[in-house]
Each structure stands twice: as structure tokens, then as C-alpha cells.
Amino acid sequence: MQTDVISAELRNRFEHARRVLVLTGAGISAESGVPTFRGGGNSAVWKGMPFDVISSARMVERDLPAVWEWFDYRRSLLQSLHPNPAHYELARWADLFSEFTLVTQNVDGLHQAAGSRDVIELHGSVWRARCVSCRTSYEIVPDKQRLDDCHGCGAWLRPDVVLFGEMLPPGAFEVAAQRAAKCQLCFVVGTSALVYPAASLPEIAKAAGAYVCEVNPERTPLSTICDEVLTGKAGEVLPLTGKS
Ligand code: BJW
């Protein structure tokens, strides 16, 4: 990847922007070895079930143990994986702008592992469990047995992730949308931009006058509204922006 993929216009905006928002998706973790859901013409499948079946509110009601098995498997994969240069670059960006907002759809915790703070997790985290009744949240610690039941009320625990047909965590999207409406520069990194309301954030930013830039090896439905599309892998493209 050549450094000239970053236009002079983008370099200039990156140099002078004060409020920057980045929305990330599964593609930013692909170079760490985390499988994406879609992309490359394929869709993730678990034991013959498409991911939008196993990762659905309906499946939590019908077969919570199967849902746990799917997320236990994903956590076991993550234990041996590490952040990649894209995660580290975004962690660095927090110190470059007066207001930097990192919004992720990812549930893998790799932004935090790279040092990012105050990450807005729109779709929750595989590293937490949540009570189906009182919503108490429990951290899941690597190599330690996770709890099955809530200490407080005794109800079942479920993965603290946002499945299809479920509401996002209270306030998370609202804060992200406010920041999107105020940002001057918006990056959309490694997302197929098919899942809403997350995919509306760059649309909000664009409508409010921000310069919107996509980083993805493939085009997405958002590509047409972006001011710039950087075709490539996040771990190769993001470190080229060049502000220090
Ligand atoms: C690289 C790369 C590299 C590869 N570098 N890039 C408006 C219209 C239509 C429908 C709706 C709507 N509003 C809401 C809906 C319903 C639904 C929805 O959006 N459906 C659409 C799919 C049609 N949304 C919801 O249900 C949401 N809830 C909601 O809206 O609540 C209100 C409500 C409730 C009830 C009824 C109605 C409304 C919740 C969505 C939750 C999504 N959950 C999941 C699963 C999380 C748990 C788990 O991990 O299993 O979140 S689905 C899955 O998709 C996961 C992801 O976060 C999400 C987005 O995927 P992402 O990140 O974009 O990944 P991929 O795999 O799709 O794409 C990877 C990309 O990376 C590709 O483009 C590659 O090219 C690229 N890539 N390598 C850079 N190296």
C-alpha cells in the first residue's frame, strides 16, 4: 500500500480537524484473525446455523445454552488473538484531537486491549454476561468459569451482546449520534454497513457537513455517500494518515 492513497485533501482535514468520529466493524479485527460476519461473498455459519439465526433474540428464548456455546467458542478463539496495527492506530488518535469518539459494533474487546478508552460499544461485549431479569452485568474473566445465574435475583445470565431484533444499550446510540452530528471528520472502518442503527451514524455525520471517509477492501452501501473511499485493509491504510 502506497502512502499516496491518502489524498492531500484528507491529510489536510486530518491535520486540522478538532472533532473526529470513527465507526468500526468486524473488518478492523479481521487482520487479528477474528472472522467477520459477512464480506468476500460469505456469511458466518455456526453448526449449520447462519449467524443471524444463532445471534438472534429468538434463539435466546428458544435455546440459551446453544447461544452460550456459540459465544463461549468465540471467546475461546479471542483468547489467543491480539490487536493489530489498526486498533493501535485508533488508540493513538484519541490524543490527537480535542474530541475523539470511537464507536464500535464489535464485541471482541480488541479496541480496549489496544489501549482505547471510552469506547462506545453499540452491540455489547462477549466479555460480559447480563441477567435476563434485572440486567445486572458481570465481567467474564479469561480462563475462569463464567456464572450461569444472577447472584442478585437468581435468574439466568445471557451474553451481554445486542442480537438481531434487540434494542441497543440504553443511551449508547444517542451519545454516538450526538457526536456524529458534531464531528468534522468521520471514518467508517471495516463494516459492511448493513446493520442499523449503527450504519446511520456516517449518514448523520454526512448530513451535518462532516467529511466522511471509508476504509474497506470492498465497497458498501455507504460508499456512495463517502467523500473518500480508501480501498484496502484497515491495518495497512489507517497508519498512513500520518499525523503525529
Ligand atoms: C475489512 C477487512 C480489513 C474485511 N480491513 N475492512 C432499518 C432498516 C432495516 C432494518 C433495520 C433498520 N433498523 C433496524 C433494523 C433491524 C436490524 C437490522 O439492521 N437489520 C438489517 C441487517 C436488515 N437491526 C437490529 O435488529 C438492531 N436493533 C434495533 O434496531 O433495535 C430497535 C428495534 C428492535 C426491534 C425491532 C425493530 C427495531 C440490532 C442489531 C444488532 C446486530 N447484532 C450483531 C450480532 C452481535 C452479536 C454477535 O457478535 O454475534 O452485530 S449482527 C452482526 O452484524 C454484529 C455486527 O456488529 C453487525 C455488523 O457487522 P459488521 O461489523 O459490519 O461486519 P460484517 O462482517 O458485516 O462486515 C465486515 C466488513 O469488513 C466487510 O465489509 C469487509 O469487506 C470488511 N473487511 N477485512 C477493513 N482487513
Tab-separated table of C-alpha atoms and ligand atoms in Angstrom:
chain	number	residue	atom	x	y	z
A	1	MET	CA	0.000	0.000	0.000
A	2	GLN	CA	1.446	3.348	-1.084
A	3	THR	CA	1.299	6.425	1.138
A	4	ASP	CA	-0.199	8.380	-1.796
A	5	VAL	CA	-3.540	6.591	-1.292
A	6	ILE	CA	-4.222	9.310	1.288
A	7	SER	CA	-5.220	12.418	-0.649
A	8	ALA	CA	-3.856	15.863	0.152
A	9	GLU	CA	-7.447	16.865	0.981
A	10	LEU	CA	-7.804	14.117	3.598
A	11	ARG	CA	-4.358	14.827	5.053
A	12	ASN	CA	-5.279	18.471	5.429
A	13	ARG	CA	-8.607	17.699	7.068
A	14	PHE	CA	-6.947	15.153	9.372
A	15	GLU	CA	-4.346	17.765	10.337
A	16	HIS	CA	-6.897	20.447	11.208
A	17	ALA	CA	-9.974	18.565	12.458
A	18	ARG	CA	-10.826	19.005	16.122
A	19	ARG	CA	-13.811	16.636	16.348
A	20	VAL	CA	-13.344	13.199	14.815
A	21	LEU	CA	-15.584	10.137	14.989
A	22	VAL	CA	-14.666	6.615	13.908
A	23	LEU	CA	-17.190	3.808	13.436
A	24	THR	CA	-15.644	0.347	13.286
A	25	GLY	CA	-16.965	-3.073	12.369
A	26	ALA	CA	-15.758	-6.655	12.213
A	27	GLY	CA	-13.309	-5.927	9.376
A	28	ILE	CA	-10.982	-3.992	11.679
A	29	SER	CA	-10.389	-7.188	13.644
A	30	ALA	CA	-10.008	-9.394	10.557
A	31	GLU	CA	-6.239	-8.887	10.469
A	32	SER	CA	-6.122	-10.077	14.093
A	33	GLY	CA	-7.711	-13.335	12.962
A	34	VAL	CA	-11.301	-12.648	14.101
A	35	PRO	CA	-13.751	-13.963	11.475
A	36	THR	CA	-16.120	-11.369	10.003
A	37	PHE	CA	-19.848	-11.979	9.661
A	38	ARG	CA	-20.087	-11.077	6.004
A	39	GLY	CA	-17.712	-9.985	3.287
A	40	GLY	CA	-15.949	-11.807	0.491
A	41	GLY	CA	-19.380	-13.103	-0.549
A	42	ASN	CA	-19.647	-15.368	2.515
A	43	SER	CA	-21.701	-15.358	5.695
A	44	ALA	CA	-20.667	-16.814	9.068
A	45	VAL	CA	-22.270	-20.140	9.982
A	46	TRP	CA	-22.203	-21.958	13.340
A	47	LYS	CA	-23.131	-25.656	13.411
A	48	GLY	CA	-25.179	-25.241	10.235
A	49	MET	CA	-26.991	-22.133	11.541
A	50	PRO	CA	-26.462	-18.775	9.836
A	51	PHE	CA	-25.177	-16.233	12.375
A	52	ASP	CA	-28.349	-14.142	12.147
A	53	VAL	CA	-30.239	-17.187	13.462
A	54	ILE	CA	-27.880	-18.081	16.326
A	55	SER	CA	-27.246	-14.372	17.155
A	56	SER	CA	-30.922	-13.553	17.487
A	57	ALA	CA	-33.263	-12.638	20.322
A	58	ARG	CA	-35.484	-15.544	19.253
A	59	MET	CA	-32.656	-18.040	19.852
A	60	VAL	CA	-32.049	-16.712	23.395
A	61	GLU	CA	-35.668	-17.555	24.160
A	62	ARG	CA	-35.594	-20.930	22.414
A	63	ASP	CA	-32.149	-22.290	23.234
A	64	LEU	CA	-29.990	-20.178	25.554
A	65	PRO	CA	-27.388	-22.993	26.070
A	66	ALA	CA	-26.760	-23.062	22.291
A	67	VAL	CA	-26.281	-19.280	22.298
A	68	TRP	CA	-23.812	-19.591	25.198
A	69	GLU	CA	-21.956	-22.336	23.337
A	70	TRP	CA	-21.542	-20.019	20.322
A	71	PHE	CA	-20.235	-17.154	22.456
A	72	ASP	CA	-18.033	-19.434	24.618
A	73	TYR	CA	-16.474	-20.667	21.369
A	74	ARG	CA	-15.891	-17.104	20.164
A	75	ARG	CA	-14.277	-16.083	23.478
A	76	SER	CA	-12.029	-19.140	23.316
A	77	LEU	CA	-10.845	-18.004	19.865
A	78	LEU	CA	-10.248	-14.459	21.112
A	79	GLN	CA	-8.044	-15.563	23.994
A	80	SER	CA	-5.141	-16.229	21.640
A	81	LEU	CA	-5.721	-13.173	19.389
A	82	HIS	CA	-4.258	-9.683	19.716
A	83	PRO	CA	-4.989	-6.156	18.495
A	84	ASN	CA	-3.497	-5.296	15.101
A	85	PRO	CA	-1.952	-2.030	13.801
A	86	ALA	CA	-5.413	-0.589	13.043
A	87	HIS	CA	-6.552	-0.957	16.666
A	88	TYR	CA	-3.297	0.579	17.913
A	89	GLU	CA	-3.509	3.450	15.441
A	90	LEU	CA	-7.018	4.356	16.611
A	91	ALA	CA	-5.898	4.182	20.243
A	92	ARG	CA	-3.239	6.746	19.308
A	93	TRP	CA	-5.789	9.025	17.605
A	94	ALA	CA	-7.504	9.696	20.940
A	95	ASP	CA	-4.632	12.015	21.850
A	96	LEU	CA	-4.530	13.842	18.505
A	97	PHE	CA	-7.915	15.572	18.560
A	98	SER	CA	-9.751	17.643	21.135
A	99	GLU	CA	-12.837	15.415	20.791
A	100	PHE	CA	-12.303	11.889	19.542
A	101	THR	CA	-15.122	9.347	19.576
A	102	LEU	CA	-14.604	5.682	18.856
A	103	VAL	CA	-17.829	3.794	18.215
A	104	THR	CA	-17.641	0.085	17.561
A	105	GLN	CA	-20.085	-2.596	16.543
A	106	ASN	CA	-17.539	-5.179	17.651
A	107	VAL	CA	-17.980	-7.298	20.724
A	108	ASP	CA	-14.387	-8.588	20.867
A	109	GLY	CA	-12.771	-6.040	23.236
A	110	LEU	CA	-9.740	-5.564	20.962
A	111	HIS	CA	-10.007	-1.750	20.887
A	112	GLN	CA	-9.723	-1.696	24.675
A	113	ALA	CA	-6.892	-4.251	24.547
A	114	ALA	CA	-5.043	-1.821	22.251
A	115	GLY	CA	-5.482	0.972	24.806
A	116	SER	CA	-8.600	2.795	23.571
A	117	ARG	CA	-10.682	4.299	26.364
A	118	ASP	CA	-14.346	5.347	26.439
A	119	VAL	CA	-15.208	3.120	23.501
A	120	ILE	CA	-18.921	3.230	22.683
A	121	GLU	CA	-19.856	-0.444	22.240
A	122	LEU	CA	-23.103	-0.393	20.297
A	123	HIS	CA	-23.519	-4.175	20.259
A	124	GLY	CA	-22.162	-5.083	23.708
A	125	SER	CA	-19.256	-7.370	24.567
A	126	VAL	CA	-18.553	-11.096	24.626
A	127	TRP	CA	-16.593	-10.382	27.810
A	128	ARG	CA	-19.745	-9.635	29.804
A	129	ALA	CA	-22.832	-11.591	30.840
A	130	ARG	CA	-26.131	-9.946	31.730
A	131	CYS	CA	-29.080	-11.063	33.851
A	132	VAL	CA	-32.170	-11.705	31.711
A	133	SER	CA	-34.323	-10.335	34.527
A	134	CYS	CA	-32.624	-7.481	36.439
A	135	ARG	CA	-29.976	-6.730	33.741
A	136	THR	CA	-27.066	-6.836	36.263
A	137	SER	CA	-23.870	-7.097	34.247
A	138	TYR	CA	-20.996	-9.491	35.069
A	139	GLU	CA	-17.492	-9.409	33.630
A	140	ILE	CA	-16.309	-12.711	32.133
A	141	VAL	CA	-12.684	-13.330	33.007
A	142	PRO	CA	-10.490	-15.422	30.662
A	143	ASP	CA	-9.724	-18.914	31.997
A	144	LYS	CA	-12.291	-18.600	34.789
A	145	GLN	CA	-15.635	-20.406	34.808
A	146	ARG	CA	-18.408	-17.982	33.932
A	147	LEU	CA	-21.559	-17.783	36.061
A	148	ASP	CA	-24.835	-19.313	34.852
A	149	ASP	CA	-27.187	-17.485	37.238
A	150	CYS	CA	-27.506	-13.974	38.629
A	151	HIS	CA	-26.129	-13.549	42.188
A	152	GLY	CA	-28.765	-10.939	42.881
A	153	CYS	CA	-32.040	-12.438	41.671
A	154	GLY	CA	-31.127	-15.976	40.598
A	155	ALA	CA	-32.371	-15.562	37.022
A	156	TRP	CA	-30.380	-16.838	34.035
A	157	LEU	CA	-27.462	-14.930	32.625
A	158	ARG	CA	-27.070	-14.401	28.898
A	159	PRO	CA	-24.262	-12.921	26.789
A	160	ASP	CA	-24.319	-9.107	27.104
A	161	VAL	CA	-24.472	-8.575	23.354
A	162	VAL	CA	-27.108	-6.992	21.150
A	163	LEU	CA	-28.713	-9.615	18.969
A	164	PHE	CA	-30.927	-9.065	15.942
A	165	GLY	CA	-34.252	-7.589	16.943
A	166	GLU	CA	-32.933	-6.294	20.276
A	167	MET	CA	-32.546	-2.736	21.453
A	168	LEU	CA	-29.074	-1.241	21.754
A	169	PRO	CA	-27.723	-0.463	25.273
A	170	PRO	CA	-29.627	2.489	26.733
A	171	GLY	CA	-28.052	5.782	25.675
A	172	ALA	CA	-25.224	4.296	23.580
A	173	PHE	CA	-26.644	5.142	20.168
A	174	GLU	CA	-27.957	8.502	21.352
A	175	VAL	CA	-24.476	9.615	22.525
A	176	ALA	CA	-22.890	8.279	19.315
A	177	ALA	CA	-25.483	10.088	17.179
A	178	GLN	CA	-24.862	13.386	19.011
A	179	ARG	CA	-21.123	13.069	18.416
A	180	ALA	CA	-21.722	12.120	14.763
A	181	ALA	CA	-23.817	15.240	14.272
A	182	LYS	CA	-20.966	17.399	15.626
A	183	CYS	CA	-17.891	15.750	14.110
A	184	GLN	CA	-15.887	17.335	11.305
A	185	LEU	CA	-14.268	14.142	10.080
A	186	CYS	CA	-15.843	10.673	10.160
A	187	PHE	CA	-14.109	7.384	9.351
A	188	VAL	CA	-16.095	4.213	8.636
A	189	VAL	CA	-13.759	1.264	9.020
A	190	GLY	CA	-14.327	-2.409	8.281
A	191	THR	CA	-18.092	-2.543	8.296
A	192	SER	CA	-20.455	-3.829	5.626
A	193	ALA	CA	-22.787	-1.005	6.764
A	194	LEU	CA	-25.819	-3.235	6.523
A	195	VAL	CA	-26.861	-3.225	10.165
A	196	TYR	CA	-28.885	-0.366	11.580
A	197	PRO	CA	-28.931	1.875	13.503
A	198	ALA	CA	-25.075	1.682	13.520
A	199	ALA	CA	-24.881	2.309	9.764
A	200	SER	CA	-26.845	5.534	10.147
A	201	LEU	CA	-24.004	7.239	12.069
A	202	PRO	CA	-21.938	8.125	8.963
A	203	GLU	CA	-25.181	9.265	7.314
A	204	ILE	CA	-25.834	11.570	10.277
A	205	ALA	CA	-22.262	12.881	10.093
A	206	LYS	CA	-22.518	13.477	6.361
A	207	ALA	CA	-25.873	15.260	6.650
A	208	ALA	CA	-24.335	17.543	9.292
A	209	GLY	CA	-21.463	18.507	6.979
A	210	ALA	CA	-18.649	16.152	8.044
A	211	TYR	CA	-16.087	14.800	5.601
A	212	VAL	CA	-16.723	11.029	5.518
A	213	CYS	CA	-14.065	8.510	4.646
A	214	GLU	CA	-14.492	4.739	4.303
A	215	VAL	CA	-11.709	2.184	4.818
A	216	ASN	CA	-12.611	-1.237	3.437
A	217	PRO	CA	-11.286	-3.648	0.790
A	218	GLU	CA	-14.857	-3.897	-0.578
A	219	ARG	CA	-17.463	-1.310	-1.464
A	220	THR	CA	-20.516	-0.980	0.793
A	221	PRO	CA	-23.900	0.736	0.577
A	222	LEU	CA	-22.272	3.748	2.291
A	223	SER	CA	-19.506	4.104	-0.311
A	224	THR	CA	-21.627	6.370	-2.489
A	225	ILE	CA	-22.140	8.971	0.258
A	226	CYS	CA	-18.478	8.950	1.311
A	227	ASP	CA	-16.221	11.813	0.286
A	228	GLU	CA	-13.349	9.363	0.048
A	229	VAL	CA	-13.146	5.589	-0.180
A	230	LEU	CA	-9.793	4.112	0.797
A	231	THR	CA	-9.832	0.644	-0.693
A	232	GLY	CA	-7.657	-1.573	1.455
A	233	LYS	CA	-7.120	-3.268	4.774
A	234	ALA	CA	-7.572	-1.189	7.908
A	235	GLY	CA	-4.215	-2.253	9.374
A	236	GLU	CA	-2.429	-1.019	6.257
A	237	VAL	CA	-4.457	2.115	5.478
A	238	LEU	CA	-5.049	3.743	8.892
A	239	PRO	CA	-1.379	4.094	9.872
A	240	LEU	CA	-0.803	6.048	6.627
A	241	THR	CA	-2.808	9.072	7.684
A	242	GLY	CA	0.408	10.436	9.088
A	243	LYS	CA	-0.350	12.885	11.915
A	244	SER	CA	1.876	12.616	14.964
B	1	BJW	C1	-12.172	-5.258	6.190
B	1	BJW	C2	-11.073	-6.037	6.344
B	1	BJW	C3	-9.906	-5.392	6.699
B	1	BJW	C4	-12.642	-7.348	5.825
B	1	BJW	N1	-9.910	-4.075	6.877
B	1	BJW	N2	-12.169	-3.949	6.359
B	1	BJW	C5	-33.538	-0.175	9.334
B	1	BJW	C6	-33.741	-0.842	8.139
B	1	BJW	C7	-33.796	-2.248	8.102
B	1	BJW	C8	-33.667	-2.995	9.248
B	1	BJW	C9	-33.470	-2.334	10.424
B	1	BJW	C10	-33.425	-0.950	10.465
B	1	BJW	N3	-33.218	-0.582	11.740
B	1	BJW	C11	-33.126	-1.702	12.480
B	1	BJW	C12	-33.282	-2.784	11.709
B	1	BJW	C13	-33.239	-4.216	12.142
B	1	BJW	C14	-31.847	-4.760	12.327
B	1	BJW	C15	-31.028	-4.577	11.050
B	1	BJW	O1	-30.242	-3.682	10.889
B	1	BJW	N4	-31.233	-5.476	10.104
B	1	BJW	C16	-30.536	-5.402	8.824
B	1	BJW	C17	-29.433	-6.469	8.775
B	1	BJW	C18	-31.547	-5.578	7.748
B	1	BJW	N5	-31.214	-4.121	13.464
B	1	BJW	C19	-31.394	-4.550	14.694
B	1	BJW	O2	-32.092	-5.506	14.958
B	1	BJW	C20	-30.705	-3.764	15.786
B	1	BJW	N6	-31.635	-3.418	16.796
B	1	BJW	C21	-32.516	-2.443	16.619
B	1	BJW	O3	-32.554	-1.775	15.607
B	1	BJW	O4	-33.335	-2.238	17.723
B	1	BJW	C22	-34.520	-1.487	17.514
B	1	BJW	C23	-35.544	-2.447	17.013
B	1	BJW	C24	-35.861	-3.524	17.793
B	1	BJW	C25	-36.823	-4.406	17.340
B	1	BJW	C26	-37.391	-4.229	16.088
B	1	BJW	C27	-37.016	-3.138	15.292
B	1	BJW	C28	-36.066	-2.239	15.769
B	1	BJW	C29	-29.690	-4.627	16.498
B	1	BJW	C30	-28.589	-5.057	15.604
B	1	BJW	C31	-27.656	-5.966	16.391
B	1	BJW	C32	-26.619	-6.599	15.479
B	1	BJW	N7	-26.025	-7.669	16.163
B	1	BJW	C33	-24.897	-8.352	15.535
B	1	BJW	C34	-24.578	-9.598	16.370
B	1	BJW	C35	-23.874	-9.210	17.679
B	1	BJW	C36	-23.568	-10.405	18.479
B	1	BJW	C37	-22.573	-11.313	17.801
B	1	BJW	O5	-21.408	-10.917	17.734
B	1	BJW	O6	-22.957	-12.395	17.342
B	1	BJW	O7	-23.791	-7.486	15.436
B	1	BJW	S1	-25.201	-8.812	13.847
B	1	BJW	C38	-23.558	-8.561	13.298
B	1	BJW	O8	-23.585	-7.516	12.293
B	1	BJW	C39	-22.805	-7.996	14.511
B	1	BJW	C40	-22.052	-6.865	13.892
B	1	BJW	O9	-21.711	-5.912	14.887
B	1	BJW	C41	-23.003	-6.339	12.852
B	1	BJW	C42	-22.364	-5.533	11.778
B	1	BJW	O10	-21.454	-6.305	11.047
B	1	BJW	P1	-20.103	-5.639	10.557
B	1	BJW	O11	-19.311	-5.207	11.713
B	1	BJW	O12	-20.415	-4.623	9.540
B	1	BJW	O13	-19.326	-6.892	9.948
B	1	BJW	P2	-19.530	-7.606	8.530
B	1	BJW	O14	-18.981	-8.972	8.666
B	1	BJW	O15	-20.904	-7.456	8.035
B	1	BJW	O16	-18.615	-6.783	7.537
B	1	BJW	C43	-17.210	-6.845	7.617
B	1	BJW	C44	-16.651	-5.815	6.663
B	1	BJW	O17	-15.247	-5.742	6.872
B	1	BJW	C45	-16.858	-6.152	5.185
B	1	BJW	O18	-17.363	-5.001	4.510
B	1	BJW	C46	-15.451	-6.490	4.686
B	1	BJW	O19	-15.233	-6.089	3.342
B	1	BJW	C47	-14.612	-5.664	5.616
B	1	BJW	N8	-13.257	-6.135	5.832
B	1	BJW	N9	-11.455	-7.380	6.078
B	1	BJW	C48	-11.082	-3.401	6.657
B	1	BJW	N10	-8.753	-6.108	6.851
